């Protein structure tokens, strides 16, 4: 089976130069409190970057969309702007921005260099202090203009919140088409905002649960090729596909270790599913659980020392934590209902899960010791959370009762900022990439 | 919005199983017109149609369960008898789950149902080396509404002849 390659993954990047304009004050303008529901988004003015064509306005539009979707920023409509910025190298008239309550101001410029590359530069101003907070320039191919916009949005987010951003990232997912009883499923990849969708498989086989490598341009997923459902690796740059291990049964529910050197997954034998890991260099496999139950959905802690998984060994599906090499698992979920698809936050502080209770499916989080359970969204069917690399936002899929198929949604840890991610077809099984390098 | 795309033959097969009301089933059966060649429903004895229509190719499960129910035991006993009578067929048992579970668990649950079905047939004398199993989890529902009337039809194990569908 021929795979489609992803040429754009190998980017020609990108010189970054700081634009000096005085010192950088240390304070953040936005404080993130995940437990406080009503964060007042910071009013920010994002002007169209100066350019000889429409590319400057396009870049500004992507930056504004990223910041707005985070729920932490409220971009001000351009119609309210008083000052028309014509020279980004000159300090703006701060009072013109203060009067429309723009606490922060982003201005910039995009210039085509002699070699055809774009030079994109921005400055971030604190309008009330009258100081530049950040300023950088980037060189890139014109095709990568959206990526430059995401990088600038990440820089602004980081400068204003003190947290790493997550906009320069991708999502791999399963694109679904056709009738529900004969669904065609294709692996697909897109930018986190839904742009630049590319298909990685043709839909000949059922494909499920793709997961990103934390260290390489590679995913692991389950494929029904040849009527033998198994876990595979797929190289994104070459399209090369490779079976993971030589297991005597169905393998499924794979995920990488934080160092990218292991894949942990379930192996089914005789109706039971146990968890195994395989070292991708030595090909050595290790059995991590030994039960007459369904043990699945393993996910490593970010330090690689522990694995959370779901098991019905006690009756219904519940969450358990064990050492990365196995050993006696500790049950951590004790609420009403069943818990599944645990995923450890990249920050280490929380585990996200799907919870079934009272005929409803919820997405929630709890601490790794099981305390502090919080439900972020509940409905007919919500499933399969995945973390943004900064551990502040989750993506999952939802199918409403009577809907023709599932859609992707993102939600922040307050549970208040929920958004649908646009996809060309129905979509499920999202997995967020690390921040791109 | 119920959308259950079943052919008349499949409807007849389901109607033969306990647990389904007989309403409307009689009219769906086609009548044999050649008594020497045909068995019930026009199927040639020993054909895959004979198996599907007259024996019943599928059994159903309770939620989150892989226990073989009493009605399913009757179906599997008929299947075993037929399969022992026609040993030329290889068999693929497809395990399925309804859509009211998470994807990974349902893949495992379908495998567990397929394994339980295989073990029952083997206990009734069907050579296990003829039987292969596969789980489709919740990926291949036959009934696609969003209520119990469909979910109960999707929690199933289907015995497919000749290597599977």
Coordinates of C-alpha atoms in Angstrom, one line a residue:
Chain A
X1 CA 0.0 0.0 0.0
X2 CA 1.5 3.3 -1.1
X3 CA 1.5 6.1 1.4
X4 CA 1.3 9.7 0.8
X5 CA 4.3 11.6 1.9
X6 CA 4.4 14.8 3.9
X7 CA 6.9 17.0 2.2
X8 CA 6.0 20.0 4.2
X9 CA 7.0 18.4 7.5
X10 CA 10.7 19.0 6.6
X11 CA 10.5 22.8 6.9
X12 CA 13.2 25.2 5.8
X13 CA 13.4 27.1 9.1
X14 CA 14.0 29.9 10.2
X15 CA 16.4 32.4 11.5
X16 CA 15.1 34.2 14.6
X17 CA 16.4 37.5 15.6
X18 CA 15.3 39.6 18.5
X19 CA 14.3 43.1 17.6
X20 CA 15.7 45.5 20.2
X21 CA 13.6 48.3 21.4
X22 CA 14.5 48.8 25.1
X23 CA 14.4 46.3 27.9
X24 CA 11.9 43.6 28.4
X25 CA 9.7 43.9 31.5
X26 CA 9.3 40.6 33.3
X27 CA 5.6 40.7 34.3
X28 CA 2.9 38.7 32.6
X29 CA -0.3 40.5 31.6
X30 CA -2.4 37.3 31.8
X31 CA -2.5 34.9 34.7
X32 CA -3.8 31.4 34.0
X33 CA -5.8 29.9 36.7
X34 CA -7.3 26.6 35.6
X35 CA -9.6 26.4 38.6
X36 CA -11.2 29.8 38.1
X37 CA -14.0 29.5 35.6
X38 CA -14.4 33.1 34.5
X39 CA -11.1 34.3 33.2
X40 CA -11.6 37.8 31.7
X41 CA -9.8 37.6 28.3
X42 CA -7.2 40.2 27.8
X43 CA -8.2 42.8 25.2
X44 CA -5.5 42.8 22.6
X45 CA -5.1 44.8 19.3
X46 CA -3.6 42.8 16.5
X47 CA -3.0 45.1 13.5
X48 CA -2.6 43.9 9.9
X49 CA 1.1 43.4 9.4
X50 CA 2.5 45.9 6.8
X51 CA 3.1 44.1 3.5
X52 CA 2.9 44.8 -0.3
X53 CA 0.3 42.2 -0.7
X54 CA -2.4 40.5 1.4
X55 CA 0.1 38.2 3.3
X56 CA 0.5 40.6 6.2
X57 CA -3.3 40.7 6.9
X58 CA -3.4 36.9 6.5
X59 CA -0.7 36.4 9.1
X60 CA -2.4 38.8 11.5
X61 CA -5.6 36.9 11.0
X62 CA -4.1 33.5 12.0
X63 CA -2.4 35.1 15.0
X64 CA -5.7 36.7 16.2
X65 CA -7.6 33.4 15.6
X66 CA -5.0 31.4 17.7
X67 CA -5.1 33.9 20.6
X68 CA -8.9 34.1 20.5
X69 CA -9.3 30.4 20.5
X70 CA -7.1 30.0 23.6
X71 CA -9.9 31.8 25.5
X72 CA -7.3 34.0 27.2
X73 CA -7.4 36.9 24.7
X74 CA -10.1 39.0 23.2
X75 CA -8.8 40.5 19.9
X76 CA -10.4 43.9 19.3
X77 CA -12.2 44.5 16.0
X78 CA -10.1 46.5 13.6
X79 CA -12.9 49.0 13.1
X80 CA -12.2 50.4 16.6
X81 CA -8.6 51.1 15.8
X82 CA -7.7 54.9 15.9
X83 CA -4.0 54.9 14.9
X84 CA -3.2 53.5 11.5
X85 CA 0.2 52.0 11.9
X86 CA 2.4 52.6 8.9
X87 CA 5.9 52.2 10.3
X88 CA 6.4 49.3 12.7
X89 CA 9.8 50.6 13.7
X90 CA 8.3 53.7 15.4
X91 CA 6.7 53.5 18.8
X92 CA 2.9 53.6 18.5
X93 CA 0.7 56.4 20.0
X94 CA -0.1 54.5 23.2
X95 CA -3.0 56.7 24.2
X96 CA -4.8 55.8 20.9
X97 CA -4.7 52.2 22.0
X98 CA -5.4 52.8 25.7
X99 CA -8.6 54.6 24.8
X100 CA -10.0 51.5 23.1
X101 CA -8.8 49.5 26.1
X102 CA -6.1 47.5 24.1
X103 CA -3.9 46.3 26.9
X104 CA -1.5 44.8 24.4
X105 CA -0.7 45.8 20.8
X106 CA 0.8 43.6 18.1
X107 CA 2.3 45.3 15.0
X108 CA 4.5 43.8 12.3
X109 CA 5.7 43.7 8.8
X110 CA 6.2 41.1 6.1
X111 CA 8.9 41.7 3.4
X112 CA 9.9 39.5 0.5
X113 CA 13.7 39.1 0.5
X114 CA 15.8 39.0 -2.7
X115 CA 16.0 35.2 -2.5
X116 CA 12.2 34.9 -2.5
X117 CA 12.0 34.1 1.2
X118 CA 9.7 36.0 3.5
X119 CA 10.9 38.1 6.4
X120 CA 8.2 38.4 9.0
X121 CA 8.7 40.6 12.1
X122 CA 6.5 41.7 14.9
X123 CA 6.6 43.8 18.0
X124 CA 4.4 43.3 21.1
X125 CA 3.7 46.5 23.1
X126 CA 2.3 47.0 26.6
X127 CA 0.2 50.0 25.9
X128 CA -0.3 51.0 29.5
X129 CA 3.4 50.8 30.4
X130 CA 4.4 52.2 27.1
X131 CA 7.0 49.5 26.6
X132 CA 7.9 46.9 24.1
X133 CA 7.5 43.4 25.6
X134 CA 8.8 41.3 22.7
X135 CA 10.0 41.7 19.1
X136 CA 11.5 39.1 16.7
X137 CA 11.9 38.5 13.0
X138 CA 11.6 35.2 11.1
X139 CA 12.7 34.1 7.7
X140 CA 10.8 31.4 5.9
X141 CA 9.5 30.1 2.6
X142 CA 6.2 31.7 1.5
X143 CA 4.5 28.3 1.7
X144 CA 5.1 28.3 5.5
X145 CA 3.4 31.6 6.2
X146 CA 0.8 30.0 8.4
X147 CA 3.5 28.4 10.5
X148 CA 5.2 31.7 11.0
X149 CA 1.9 33.1 12.2
X150 CA 1.6 30.2 14.7
X151 CA 5.1 30.7 15.9
X152 CA 4.5 34.5 16.5
X153 CA 1.2 33.6 18.3
X154 CA 3.1 31.2 20.5
X155 CA 5.7 33.9 21.3
X156 CA 2.9 36.4 22.2
X157 CA 1.1 33.8 24.3
X158 CA 4.3 32.9 26.2
X159 CA 5.3 36.5 26.8
X160 CA 1.8 37.4 28.1
X161 CA 1.0 34.3 30.1
X162 CA 4.4 33.0 31.2
X163 CA 3.3 29.6 29.8
X164 CA 4.5 27.8 26.7
X165 CA 2.2 28.1 23.7
X166 CA 0.7 25.3 21.6
X167 CA -0.2 26.9 18.3
X168 CA 2.7 25.7 16.2
X169 CA 1.5 22.1 16.5
X170 CA -0.3 19.5 14.4
X171 CA -3.1 17.0 15.1
X172 CA -3.2 13.5 13.6
X173 CA -6.7 12.0 13.5
X174 CA -9.1 9.6 11.7
X175 CA -11.1 11.2 8.9
X176 CA -14.4 9.4 8.5
X177 CA -16.7 9.2 5.4
X178 CA -19.4 6.9 4.0
X179 CA -22.3 5.3 5.8
X180 CA -22.1 4.5 9.5
X181 CA -22.3 0.7 8.9
X182 CA -19.5 0.8 6.3
X183 CA -17.5 3.7 7.4
X184 CA -14.3 4.5 5.5
X185 CA -11.5 5.6 7.8
X186 CA -8.3 7.4 6.7
X187 CA -5.4 8.7 8.8
X188 CA -5.1 12.5 8.4
X189 CA -2.9 15.2 9.7
X190 CA -3.6 18.9 10.0
X191 CA -2.5 22.1 11.8
X192 CA -4.1 22.4 15.3
X193 CA -6.5 25.0 13.9
X194 CA -7.8 22.7 11.2
X195 CA -5.8 24.1 8.3
X196 CA -3.6 22.1 5.9
X197 CA -5.4 18.8 6.1
X198 CA -3.4 15.9 4.4
X199 CA -4.4 12.3 4.2
X200 CA -1.9 9.6 5.2
X201 CA -3.8 6.5 4.2
X202 CA -6.3 5.8 1.4
X203 CA -9.1 4.3 3.3
X204 CA -8.6 0.7 2.2
X205 CA -8.4 -0.6 5.7
X206 CA -9.9 0.5 9.1
X207 CA -7.3 2.6 10.9
X208 CA -7.7 3.6 14.5
X209 CA -6.0 5.5 17.4
X210 CA -3.0 7.2 15.8
X211 CA -0.5 8.7 18.3
X212 CA 2.5 11.0 17.7
X213 CA 6.0 10.2 18.5
X214 CA 7.3 12.8 20.9
X215 CA 10.7 12.9 19.2
X216 CA 10.4 11.9 15.5
X217 CA 8.1 12.6 12.5
X218 CA 6.4 9.3 13.2
X219 CA 3.1 8.0 14.4
X220 CA 1.9 4.7 15.8
X221 CA -1.6 3.4 15.1
X222 CA -3.8 0.3 14.6
X223 CA -4.5 -0.9 11.0
X224 CA -6.7 -3.8 9.9
X225 CA -4.5 -4.5 6.9
X226 CA -4.9 -8.0 5.5
X227 CA -7.6 -8.7 8.1
X228 CA -5.0 -8.9 10.8
X229 CA -5.5 -5.9 13.1
X230 CA -2.1 -4.9 14.4
X231 CA -0.1 -1.9 15.6
X232 CA 2.1 -0.2 13.1
X233 CA 4.6 2.7 12.8
X234 CA 4.2 5.2 10.0
X235 CA 7.1 7.5 9.0
X236 CA 5.5 10.8 8.1
X237 CA 8.3 12.0 5.8
X238 CA 8.7 8.8 3.7
X239 CA 5.2 7.2 4.1
X240 CA 7.0 4.0 5.1
X241 CA 4.9 1.6 7.2
X242 CA 6.3 -1.0 9.6
X243 CA 4.7 -3.6 11.8
X244 CA 5.5 -3.2 15.5
X245 CA 6.7 -6.5 16.9
X246 CA 5.8 -10.1 16.1
X247 CA 3.1 -10.8 18.6
X248 CA 0.9 -13.9 18.6
X249 CA -2.4 -12.1 18.5
X250 CA -4.1 -8.8 17.9
X251 CA -2.2 -5.7 19.1
X252 CA -4.0 -2.4 19.6
X253 CA -4.1 0.9 21.6
X254 CA -0.4 1.9 21.1
X255 CA 1.3 4.9 22.5
X256 CA 5.0 6.1 22.6
X257 CA 7.1 6.5 25.7
X258 CA 8.2 10.1 26.4
X259 CA 11.7 9.4 25.0
X260 CA 10.2 8.0 21.8
X261 CA 12.1 4.7 22.2
X262 CA 9.3 2.4 23.3
X263 CA 5.8 1.7 22.1
X264 CA 3.4 0.4 24.8
X265 CA 0.3 -1.4 23.7
X266 CA -2.3 -4.1 24.4
X267 CA -2.0 -7.7 23.1
X268 CA -5.1 -9.8 22.9
X269 CA -4.9 -13.6 23.5
X270 CA -7.8 -15.8 24.1
X271 CA -10.1 -12.9 24.8
X272 CA -7.9 -11.3 27.4
X273 CA -5.9 -8.1 26.8
X274 CA -2.6 -7.4 28.6
X275 CA -0.2 -4.6 28.2
X276 CA 3.3 -5.0 26.6
X277 CA 6.0 -2.6 25.8
X278 CA 8.5 -2.9 22.9
X279 CA 11.9 -1.2 22.7
X280 CA 12.1 0.1 19.2
X281 CA 15.9 -0.3 19.1
X282 CA 16.4 -3.7 20.6
X283 CA 13.0 -5.0 19.5
X284 CA 12.8 -6.6 23.0
X285 CA 9.2 -6.9 24.4
X286 CA 8.3 -6.7 28.0
X287 CA 5.0 -7.9 29.5
X288 CA 3.6 -5.2 31.9
X289 CA 0.3 -6.7 33.1
X290 CA -0.8 -10.3 33.7
X291 CA -4.6 -10.5 34.2
X292 CA -7.6 -12.3 32.9
X293 CA -9.1 -9.0 32.1
X294 CA -9.1 -6.2 29.5
X295 CA -6.1 -4.1 30.2
X296 CA -5.7 -1.3 27.6
X297 CA -5.1 2.4 26.8
X298 CA -1.7 2.6 28.5
X299 CA -0.1 6.1 28.7
X300 CA 3.3 7.0 30.3
X301 CA 3.9 9.7 32.8
X302 CA 6.0 12.4 31.2
X303 CA 9.1 11.4 33.3
X304 CA 8.7 7.8 31.9
X305 CA 8.5 6.3 35.4
X306 CA 4.8 5.2 35.5
X307 CA 2.0 4.0 33.2
X308 CA -1.7 4.7 33.6
X309 CA -4.1 2.3 31.9
X310 CA -7.7 1.1 32.1
X311 CA -8.8 -2.3 33.2
X312 CA -12.1 -4.1 33.9
X313 CA -10.3 -6.5 36.3
X314 CA -12.5 -5.2 39.1
X315 CA -15.7 -5.5 37.1
X316 CA -16.2 -2.2 35.2
X317 CA -13.4 -0.2 33.5
X318 CA -11.4 1.8 36.0
X319 CA -8.0 3.6 35.9
X320 CA -4.9 2.0 37.3
X321 CA -1.3 3.3 37.7
X322 CA 1.8 1.0 37.7
X323 CA 5.5 1.3 37.3
X324 CA 6.9 1.6 33.8
X325 CA 8.2 -1.9 34.1
X326 CA 5.0 -3.4 35.4
X327 CA 4.3 -4.5 39.0
X328 CA 1.2 -4.3 41.1
X329 CA -1.1 -1.6 39.8
X330 CA -2.9 0.9 42.1
X331 CA -6.5 1.7 41.2
X332 CA -7.0 5.5 41.1
X333 CA -10.6 6.0 39.9
X334 CA -13.4 5.6 42.4
X335 CA -16.3 7.7 41.2
X336 CA -19.7 6.5 39.9
X337 CA -19.4 5.0 36.5
X338 CA -16.6 3.6 34.4
X339 CA -13.4 5.3 33.4
X340 CA -11.3 4.7 30.2
X341 CA -8.8 6.2 27.7
X342 CA -6.5 7.8 30.4
X343 CA -3.9 10.2 29.1
X344 CA -1.2 11.6 31.3
X345 CA -0.7 15.4 30.9
X346 CA 2.7 16.5 29.5
X347 CA 3.0 18.6 32.6
X348 CA 2.6 15.5 34.8
X349 CA 0.0 17.1 37.0
X350 CA -3.2 15.6 35.6
X351 CA -4.6 12.5 33.9
X352 CA -7.5 13.1 31.4
X353 CA -10.0 10.4 30.8
X354 CA -13.4 9.4 29.3
X355 CA -16.0 8.7 31.9
X356 CA -19.3 6.8 31.3
X357 CA -22.0 7.4 33.8
X358 CA -25.8 7.5 33.6
X359 CA -25.8 6.9 29.9
X360 CA -23.6 9.9 29.2
X361 CA -20.0 10.2 28.1
X362 CA -17.8 12.9 29.8
X363 CA -14.3 14.2 29.4
X364 CA -12.6 14.9 32.7
X365 CA -9.3 15.2 34.5
X366 CA -8.0 13.9 37.9
X367 CA -4.6 14.1 39.7
X368 CA -2.4 11.0 39.2
X369 CA -3.4 9.8 42.7
X370 CA -7.0 9.9 41.7
X371 CA -7.9 13.0 43.7
X372 CA -9.5 16.3 42.4
X373 CA -11.7 14.8 39.7
X374 CA -13.2 17.4 37.5
X375 CA -15.6 16.9 34.6
X376 CA -15.0 19.3 31.7
X377 CA -17.8 18.4 29.4
X378 CA -20.7 15.8 29.4
X379 CA -23.1 14.7 26.7
X380 CA -24.4 11.8 24.6
X381 CA -20.9 10.8 23.5
X382 CA -17.6 12.4 24.2
X383 CA -14.4 10.3 23.9
X384 CA -10.7 10.1 23.6
X385 CA -9.0 13.2 25.1
X386 CA -5.5 14.3 23.9
X387 CA -3.4 17.0 25.5
X388 CA -1.9 20.1 23.9
X389 CA 1.8 20.1 24.6
X390 CA 1.5 22.8 27.2
X391 CA -1.0 20.8 29.2
X392 CA -3.7 23.5 29.3
X393 CA -6.0 22.4 26.5
X394 CA -7.5 19.0 25.5
X395 CA -8.9 17.9 22.2
X396 CA -11.5 15.0 21.9
X397 CA -14.2 13.7 19.6
X398 CA -18.0 14.1 20.1
X399 CA -20.9 12.5 18.4
X400 CA -24.3 14.0 19.3
X401 CA -27.4 11.7 19.4
X402 CA -28.8 11.4 15.9
X403 CA -25.7 13.0 14.3
X404 CA -24.3 11.3 11.2
X405 CA -20.8 11.1 12.7
X406 CA -18.2 12.5 15.1
X407 CA -16.5 15.9 15.2
X408 CA -13.4 17.2 16.9
X409 CA -13.6 19.7 19.8
X410 CA -11.0 21.4 22.0
X411 CA -11.7 22.5 25.5
X412 CA -9.5 24.3 28.1
X413 CA -9.0 23.1 31.7
X414 CA -11.7 25.5 33.0
X415 CA -14.2 23.7 30.8
X416 CA -15.6 27.0 29.7
X417 CA -13.8 27.5 26.4
X418 CA -15.0 24.7 24.1
X419 CA -14.6 25.0 20.3
X420 CA -15.3 22.7 17.4
X421 CA -12.2 22.1 15.2
X422 CA -13.3 22.3 11.5
X423 CA -12.5 19.2 9.4
X424 CA -13.5 18.3 5.9
X425 CA -15.3 15.0 6.9
X426 CA -16.4 13.5 10.2
X427 CA -13.4 13.1 12.4
X428 CA -12.3 11.0 15.5
X429 CA -9.3 9.8 17.5
X430 CA -7.4 13.1 17.6
X431 CA -3.8 13.1 18.9
X432 CA -1.9 16.3 19.4
X433 CA 1.8 16.6 18.3
X434 CA 4.5 18.0 20.5
X435 CA 5.5 21.7 19.8
X436 CA 7.3 21.6 16.5
X437 CA 11.0 22.3 16.5
Chain B
X1 CA -34.3 7.7 12.7
X2 CA -33.8 4.0 12.4
X3 CA -31.8 2.8 9.5
X4 CA -31.3 -0.9 9.5
X5 CA -30.1 -2.1 6.1
X6 CA -30.9 -5.8 6.2
X7 CA -31.6 -7.9 3.2
X8 CA -34.7 -10.2 3.4
X9 CA -32.4 -13.2 3.9
X10 CA -30.8 -11.5 6.9
X11 CA -34.2 -10.5 8.3
X12 CA -35.3 -14.1 8.1
X13 CA -32.2 -15.2 9.9
X14 CA -32.7 -12.8 12.7
X15 CA -36.3 -13.8 13.0
X16 CA -35.3 -17.3 13.6
X17 CA -33.4 -16.3 16.7
X18 CA -35.1 -16.3 20.1
X19 CA -35.6 -12.8 21.5
X20 CA -36.9 -11.3 18.3
X21 CA -40.6 -10.8 17.9
X22 CA -42.0 -12.9 15.0
X23 CA -44.0 -9.9 13.7
X24 CA -43.6 -9.6 10.0
X25 CA -41.2 -12.5 9.6
X26 CA -43.4 -15.0 7.9
X27 CA -44.0 -12.8 4.9
X28 CA -40.3 -12.3 4.5
X29 CA -39.5 -15.9 3.9
X30 CA -39.4 -17.1 0.3
X31 CA -40.9 -20.5 -0.3
X32 CA -39.0 -23.5 -1.6
X33 CA -40.1 -24.5 -5.1
X34 CA -38.1 -27.6 -5.7
X35 CA -38.3 -30.0 -2.8
X36 CA -35.5 -32.3 -3.9
X37 CA -32.9 -29.6 -4.4
X38 CA -33.8 -27.0 -1.8
X39 CA -34.0 -26.9 1.9
X40 CA -35.9 -24.2 3.8
X41 CA -36.0 -20.7 2.3
X42 CA -34.7 -21.9 -1.0
X43 CA -31.2 -22.5 0.3
X44 CA -29.2 -25.5 -1.0
X45 CA -28.4 -27.8 2.0
X46 CA -24.8 -27.2 3.0
X47 CA -24.5 -23.9 1.3
X48 CA -23.5 -20.7 3.1
X49 CA -27.0 -19.4 2.5
X50 CA -28.3 -22.6 4.2
X51 CA -26.1 -21.7 7.2
X52 CA -27.1 -18.1 7.4
X53 CA -30.8 -18.5 6.8
X54 CA -31.6 -21.9 8.4
X55 CA -29.0 -22.2 11.2
X56 CA -28.4 -18.5 12.0
X57 CA -25.0 -16.9 11.6
X58 CA -25.0 -14.6 14.6
X59 CA -25.6 -14.4 18.4
X60 CA -26.1 -11.4 20.6
X61 CA -24.7 -10.3 23.9
X62 CA -25.6 -8.3 26.9
X63 CA -23.9 -4.9 27.6
X64 CA -20.2 -5.2 28.4
X65 CA -20.6 -9.0 28.5
X66 CA -19.2 -11.9 26.6
X67 CA -21.3 -14.6 28.4
X68 CA -23.1 -16.8 25.9
X69 CA -26.8 -16.3 26.6
X70 CA -29.3 -19.2 26.6
X71 CA -30.8 -18.1 23.2
X72 CA -27.2 -17.9 21.8
X73 CA -26.4 -21.3 23.1
X74 CA -29.2 -22.7 21.0
X75 CA -28.0 -20.9 17.9
X76 CA -24.4 -22.1 18.5
X77 CA -25.5 -25.7 19.1
X78 CA -27.2 -25.6 15.7
X79 CA -24.1 -23.9 14.2
X80 CA -21.8 -26.7 15.7
X81 CA -24.0 -29.4 14.4
X82 CA -24.0 -27.9 10.9
X83 CA -20.3 -27.2 10.9
X84 CA -19.6 -30.7 11.9
X85 CA -21.8 -31.9 9.1
X86 CA -19.9 -29.8 6.6
X87 CA -16.3 -29.9 7.6
X88 CA -15.0 -28.4 4.4
X89 CA -15.7 -24.9 5.6
X90 CA -13.1 -22.8 7.4
X91 CA -14.7 -20.3 9.8
X92 CA -14.1 -16.7 10.9
X93 CA -15.8 -15.5 14.0
X94 CA -16.2 -11.7 14.0
X95 CA -16.7 -10.1 17.4
X96 CA -18.5 -6.8 17.6
X97 CA -19.5 -4.2 20.2
X98 CA -22.1 -1.6 20.3
X99 CA -21.2 2.1 20.0
X100 CA -21.7 2.9 23.7
X101 CA -18.2 2.2 24.8
X102 CA -14.7 3.6 24.1
X103 CA -12.8 2.5 21.1
X104 CA -10.0 0.5 22.6
X105 CA -12.2 -1.3 25.2
X106 CA -14.6 -2.2 22.4
X107 CA -11.8 -3.7 20.3
X108 CA -10.9 -5.9 23.3
X109 CA -14.6 -6.7 24.1
X110 CA -15.2 -7.8 20.5
X111 CA -12.2 -10.1 20.7
X112 CA -13.5 -11.5 24.0
X113 CA -16.9 -12.2 22.5
X114 CA -15.3 -13.9 19.4
X115 CA -13.2 -16.0 21.7
X116 CA -16.2 -17.1 23.9
X117 CA -18.0 -18.0 20.7
X118 CA -15.1 -20.0 19.4
X119 CA -14.7 -21.8 22.7
X120 CA -18.4 -22.8 22.7
X121 CA -18.2 -24.2 19.2
X122 CA -15.0 -26.1 20.1
X123 CA -16.8 -27.5 23.1
X124 CA -19.4 -28.9 20.7
X125 CA -16.9 -30.6 18.6
X126 CA -15.9 -28.1 16.0
X127 CA -12.2 -28.4 15.4
X128 CA -10.6 -25.2 16.7
X129 CA -8.0 -25.2 14.0
X130 CA -10.8 -24.4 11.5
X131 CA -11.7 -21.3 13.4
X132 CA -10.1 -17.9 13.3
X133 CA -11.3 -14.9 15.2
X134 CA -11.3 -11.1 14.5
X135 CA -12.6 -8.2 16.5
X136 CA -14.2 -5.2 14.8
X137 CA -14.9 -3.4 18.1
X138 CA -17.6 -0.8 17.4
X139 CA -16.4 -0.1 13.9
X140 CA -19.0 -2.1 12.0
X141 CA -22.5 -1.7 13.4
X142 CA -25.3 -3.3 11.5
X143 CA -28.0 -1.1 13.0
X144 CA -27.2 2.6 13.1
X145 CA -29.8 4.3 15.3
X146 CA -28.8 5.9 18.6
X147 CA -30.9 3.8 21.0
X148 CA -31.1 0.4 22.6
X149 CA -33.0 -1.1 19.7
X150 CA -29.8 -0.8 17.6
X151 CA -27.2 -1.3 20.3
X152 CA -28.6 -4.7 21.2
X153 CA -28.3 -5.8 17.5
X154 CA -24.7 -4.6 17.3
X155 CA -23.4 -6.5 20.4
X156 CA -22.9 -9.7 18.4
X157 CA -20.6 -12.4 17.2
X158 CA -21.0 -13.5 13.5
X159 CA -19.9 -16.8 12.3
X160 CA -18.7 -16.3 8.7
X161 CA -17.9 -19.3 6.4
X162 CA -14.8 -19.5 4.2
X163 CA -12.4 -17.1 5.8
X164 CA -14.7 -14.3 6.7
X165 CA -16.4 -11.3 5.1

